[in-house]
Amino acid sequence: EVQLVETGGGLVQPGNSLKLSCATSGFTFSTAWMNWIRQTPGKRLEWLAQIEDKSNNYFISYLESVKGRFTISRDDSKSSVYLQMNNLKEEDTAIYYCTTGNWFDYWGQGVMVTVSS
Amino acid sequence: DIVMTQSPSSLAVSAGETVTINCKSSQSLLSSGNQKNYLAWYQQKPGQSPKLLIYLASTRESGVPDRFIGSGSGTDFTLTISSVQAEDLADYYCQQHYSYPLTFGSGTKLEIK
């Protein structure tokens, strides 16, 4: 059974940082392209970042508006993907999901991030 | 960026009816190399994560009932749900996987009368 479990969310003040983790199992993580997507309180879905697999040199793509603030990374030995989020803003408040592929065939349950003073 | 426009934003139907949800992209999603359209559809039930229904515009994900049909090409796409059931109560989203940034439509809320 495929599982993706996000952790690391919570309440953080504007300007602070947070690192999300996504632990996976049930599929060949090392060849999977992994993504972070968020869903705002208004239910809008927004793709944030993607990291490809080793055969593609772990190529990374970002949504322009988070480039320089968010960093995606992966550890194939732990079947995990991460999202380091710096200089958080109130508009980053959302549920954050990790997903697989270019059409997102597997999703985690999501983790809530609230940015508020 | 490719903008995805979905319509309607919400609709209410009775069980057994057929539903059509539209999705229009600001640029063609048709690859000239393989003649495939890079469009996906997702279903999000209340309190759950989104679930992939359709990819490449018309390919049903494994386990998805055949009453869910994706169609269209270029910039205009449709998700048809035939003989809607109560369990189909959900939000539906389209997403282009043709170019970066990957983008979603704003969603369609399906209610069952």
PDB file of N, CA and C in Angstrom, chain A residues 33 35 37 39 43 45-47 50 52 61 63 97 102-105 107-110, chain B residues 38 40 42 44 48-52 55-56 61 91 93 95 97 100-102 104 109:
ATOM      1  N   TRP A  33       9.288  11.154  -9.153  1.00  0.00           N
ATOM      2  CA  TRP A  33       9.386  12.603  -9.072  1.00  0.00           C
ATOM      3  C   TRP A  33       8.443  13.045  -7.971  1.00  0.00           C
ATOM      4  N   ASN A  35       6.633  16.099  -5.395  1.00  0.00           N
ATOM      5  CA  ASN A  35       6.148  17.474  -5.393  1.00  0.00           C
ATOM      6  C   ASN A  35       5.643  17.893  -4.017  1.00  0.00           C
ATOM      7  N   ILE A  37       2.557  20.540  -2.872  1.00  0.00           N
ATOM      8  CA  ILE A  37       1.386  21.296  -3.319  1.00  0.00           C
ATOM      9  C   ILE A  37       0.701  21.809  -2.066  1.00  0.00           C
ATOM     10  N   GLN A  39      -2.940  23.789  -0.376  1.00  0.00           N
ATOM     11  CA  GLN A  39      -4.339  24.158  -0.566  1.00  0.00           C
ATOM     12  C   GLN A  39      -4.673  25.251   0.424  1.00  0.00           C
ATOM     13  N   LYS A  43      -9.550  26.924  -0.580  1.00  0.00           N
ATOM     14  CA  LYS A  43      -9.560  25.637  -1.292  1.00  0.00           C
ATOM     15  C   LYS A  43      -8.851  25.672  -2.642  1.00  0.00           C
ATOM     16  N   LEU A  45      -5.846  25.111  -5.061  1.00  0.00           N
ATOM     17  CA  LEU A  45      -4.681  24.239  -5.086  1.00  0.00           C
ATOM     18  C   LEU A  45      -3.544  24.932  -5.832  1.00  0.00           C
ATOM     19  N   GLU A  46      -2.341  24.849  -5.253  1.00  0.00           N
ATOM     20  CA  GLU A  46      -1.192  25.547  -5.837  1.00  0.00           C
ATOM     21  C   GLU A  46       0.026  24.631  -5.775  1.00  0.00           C
ATOM     22  N   TRP A  47       0.562  24.285  -6.951  1.00  0.00           N
ATOM     23  CA  TRP A  47       1.787  23.528  -7.009  1.00  0.00           C
ATOM     24  C   TRP A  47       2.958  24.424  -6.619  1.00  0.00           C
ATOM     25  N   GLN A  50       8.921  20.797  -7.404  1.00  0.00           N
ATOM     26  CA  GLN A  50       9.102  19.410  -7.828  1.00  0.00           C
ATOM     27  C   GLN A  50      10.582  19.084  -7.844  1.00  0.00           C
ATOM     28  N   GLU A  52      13.031  15.964  -9.349  1.00  0.00           N
ATOM     29  CA  GLU A  52      13.071  14.762 -10.168  1.00  0.00           C
ATOM     30  C   GLU A  52      13.988  13.722  -9.516  1.00  0.00           C
ATOM     31  N   SER A  61      12.221  22.188  -9.947  1.00  0.00           N
ATOM     32  CA  SER A  61      11.416  23.290 -10.474  1.00  0.00           C
ATOM     33  C   SER A  61      10.630  23.905  -9.335  1.00  0.00           C
ATOM     34  N   LEU A  63       7.585  27.087  -8.247  1.00  0.00           N
ATOM     35  CA  LEU A  63       6.684  28.182  -8.542  1.00  0.00           C
ATOM     36  C   LEU A  63       7.471  29.460  -8.299  1.00  0.00           C
ATOM     37  N   TYR A  97       0.640  19.410   0.972  1.00  0.00           N
ATOM     38  CA  TYR A  97       0.635  18.008   0.588  1.00  0.00           C
ATOM     39  C   TYR A  97       1.918  17.663  -0.157  1.00  0.00           C
ATOM     40  N   ASN A 102       3.975  13.893 -12.299  1.00  0.00           N
ATOM     41  CA  ASN A 102       3.541  15.138 -12.953  1.00  0.00           C
ATOM     42  C   ASN A 102       2.033  15.261 -12.975  1.00  0.00           C
ATOM     43  N   TRP A 103       1.350  14.147 -13.090  1.00  0.00           N
ATOM     44  CA  TRP A 103      -0.048  14.118 -12.708  1.00  0.00           C
ATOM     45  C   TRP A 103       0.003  13.392 -11.364  1.00  0.00           C
ATOM     46  N   PHE A 104      -0.599  13.944 -10.375  1.00  0.00           N
ATOM     47  CA  PHE A 104      -0.298  13.603  -8.993  1.00  0.00           C
ATOM     48  C   PHE A 104      -1.099  12.382  -8.565  1.00  0.00           C
ATOM     49  N   ASP A 105      -0.481  11.212  -8.766  1.00  0.00           N
ATOM     50  CA  ASP A 105      -1.233   9.986  -8.543  1.00  0.00           C
ATOM     51  C   ASP A 105      -1.334   9.563  -7.089  1.00  0.00           C
ATOM     52  N   TRP A 107      -1.168  11.101  -2.995  1.00  0.00           N
ATOM     53  CA  TRP A 107      -1.146  12.276  -2.124  1.00  0.00           C
ATOM     54  C   TRP A 107      -1.032  11.831  -0.674  1.00  0.00           C
ATOM     55  N   GLY A 108      -0.356  12.645   0.131  1.00  0.00           N
ATOM     56  CA  GLY A 108      -0.402  12.432   1.561  1.00  0.00           C
ATOM     57  C   GLY A 108      -1.695  12.990   2.125  1.00  0.00           C
ATOM     58  N   GLN A 109      -1.817  12.905   3.448  1.00  0.00           N
ATOM     59  CA  GLN A 109      -3.027  13.410   4.111  1.00  0.00           C
ATOM     60  C   GLN A 109      -2.951  14.921   4.340  1.00  0.00           C
ATOM     61  N   GLY A 110      -1.761  15.469   4.151  1.00  0.00           N
ATOM     62  CA  GLY A 110      -1.596  16.905   4.298  1.00  0.00           C
ATOM     63  C   GLY A 110      -1.225  17.312   5.715  1.00  0.00           C
TER      64      GLY A 110
ATOM     65  N   TYR B  38      -2.076  17.031 -22.041  1.00  0.00           N
ATOM     66  CA  TYR B  38      -1.548  16.909 -20.688  1.00  0.00           C
ATOM     67  C   TYR B  38      -2.487  17.592 -19.692  1.00  0.00           C
ATOM     68  N   ALA B  40      -5.211  16.660 -16.339  1.00  0.00           N
ATOM     69  CA  ALA B  40      -5.650  15.693 -15.330  1.00  0.00           C
ATOM     70  C   ALA B  40      -6.871  16.223 -14.591  1.00  0.00           C
ATOM     71  N   TYR B  42      -9.084  15.693 -10.795  1.00  0.00           N
ATOM     72  CA  TYR B  42      -9.016  15.195  -9.432  1.00  0.00           C
ATOM     73  C   TYR B  42     -10.368  15.345  -8.748  1.00  0.00           C
ATOM     74  N   GLN B  44     -11.949  15.649  -4.830  1.00  0.00           N
ATOM     75  CA  GLN B  44     -11.632  15.826  -3.409  1.00  0.00           C
ATOM     76  C   GLN B  44     -12.923  15.758  -2.601  1.00  0.00           C
ATOM     77  N   GLN B  48     -10.944  15.029   2.860  1.00  0.00           N
ATOM     78  CA  GLN B  48      -9.936  14.127   2.295  1.00  0.00           C
ATOM     79  C   GLN B  48      -8.961  14.875   1.395  1.00  0.00           C
ATOM     80  N   SER B  49      -7.863  14.210   1.055  1.00  0.00           N
ATOM     81  CA  SER B  49      -6.923  14.738   0.073  1.00  0.00           C
ATOM     82  C   SER B  49      -7.499  14.536  -1.320  1.00  0.00           C
ATOM     83  N   PRO B  50      -7.047  15.332  -2.286  1.00  0.00           N
ATOM     84  CA  PRO B  50      -7.469  15.086  -3.665  1.00  0.00           C
ATOM     85  C   PRO B  50      -7.046  13.694  -4.131  1.00  0.00           C
ATOM     86  N   LYS B  51      -7.822  13.172  -5.059  1.00  0.00           N
ATOM     87  CA  LYS B  51      -7.571  11.844  -5.621  1.00  0.00           C
ATOM     88  C   LYS B  51      -7.564  11.954  -7.141  1.00  0.00           C
ATOM     89  N   LEU B  52      -6.557  11.372  -7.781  1.00  0.00           N
ATOM     90  CA  LEU B  52      -6.461  11.410  -9.237  1.00  0.00           C
ATOM     91  C   LEU B  52      -7.557  10.546  -9.862  1.00  0.00           C
ATOM     92  N   TYR B  55      -5.920  11.186 -16.214  1.00  0.00           N
ATOM     93  CA  TYR B  55      -4.713  11.878 -16.671  1.00  0.00           C
ATOM     94  C   TYR B  55      -4.612  11.738 -18.184  1.00  0.00           C
ATOM     95  N   LEU B  56      -3.744  12.541 -18.774  1.00  0.00           N
ATOM     96  CA  LEU B  56      -3.648  12.607 -20.242  1.00  0.00           C
ATOM     97  C   LEU B  56      -5.032  12.770 -20.867  1.00  0.00           C
ATOM     98  N   GLU B  61      -7.587   6.593 -14.129  1.00  0.00           N
ATOM     99  CA  GLU B  61      -6.673   5.985 -13.167  1.00  0.00           C
ATOM    100  C   GLU B  61      -7.241   4.638 -12.721  1.00  0.00           C
ATOM    101  N   ASP B  91     -15.484  18.108  -4.484  1.00  0.00           N
ATOM    102  CA  ASP B  91     -14.947  19.154  -5.339  1.00  0.00           C
ATOM    103  C   ASP B  91     -14.115  18.487  -6.426  1.00  0.00           C
ATOM    104  N   TYR B  93     -11.293  19.185  -9.611  1.00  0.00           N
ATOM    105  CA  TYR B  93     -10.294  20.121 -10.111  1.00  0.00           C
ATOM    106  C   TYR B  93      -9.653  19.571 -11.389  1.00  0.00           C
ATOM    107  N   GLN B  95      -6.174  20.055 -13.876  1.00  0.00           N
ATOM    108  CA  GLN B  95      -4.771  20.459 -13.718  1.00  0.00           C
ATOM    109  C   GLN B  95      -4.030  20.190 -15.008  1.00  0.00           C
ATOM    110  N   HIS B  97      -0.583  19.383 -16.882  1.00  0.00           N
ATOM    111  CA  HIS B  97       0.764  18.880 -16.644  1.00  0.00           C
ATOM    112  C   HIS B  97       1.573  18.971 -17.936  1.00  0.00           C
ATOM    113  N   TYR B 100       5.604  23.991 -16.841  1.00  0.00           N
ATOM    114  CA  TYR B 100       5.785  24.559 -15.509  1.00  0.00           C
ATOM    115  C   TYR B 100       5.542  26.067 -15.536  1.00  0.00           C
ATOM    116  N   PRO B 101       4.919  26.619 -14.493  1.00  0.00           N
ATOM    117  CA  PRO B 101       4.463  25.912 -13.290  1.00  0.00           C
ATOM    118  C   PRO B 101       3.214  25.094 -13.565  1.00  0.00           C
ATOM    119  N   LEU B 102       3.109  23.912 -12.945  1.00  0.00           N
ATOM    120  CA  LEU B 102       1.913  23.099 -13.053  1.00  0.00           C
ATOM    121  C   LEU B 102       0.776  23.853 -12.367  1.00  0.00           C
ATOM    122  N   PHE B 104      -3.625  24.492 -11.558  1.00  0.00           N
ATOM    123  CA  PHE B 104      -4.936  23.901 -11.344  1.00  0.00           C
ATOM    124  C   PHE B 104      -6.053  24.884 -11.715  1.00  0.00           C
ATOM    125  N   LYS B 109     -17.707  22.528  -7.296  1.00  0.00           N
ATOM    126  CA  LYS B 109     -18.333  21.849  -6.162  1.00  0.00           C
ATOM    127  C   LYS B 109     -19.586  21.145  -6.641  1.00  0.00           C
TER     128      LYS B 109
END
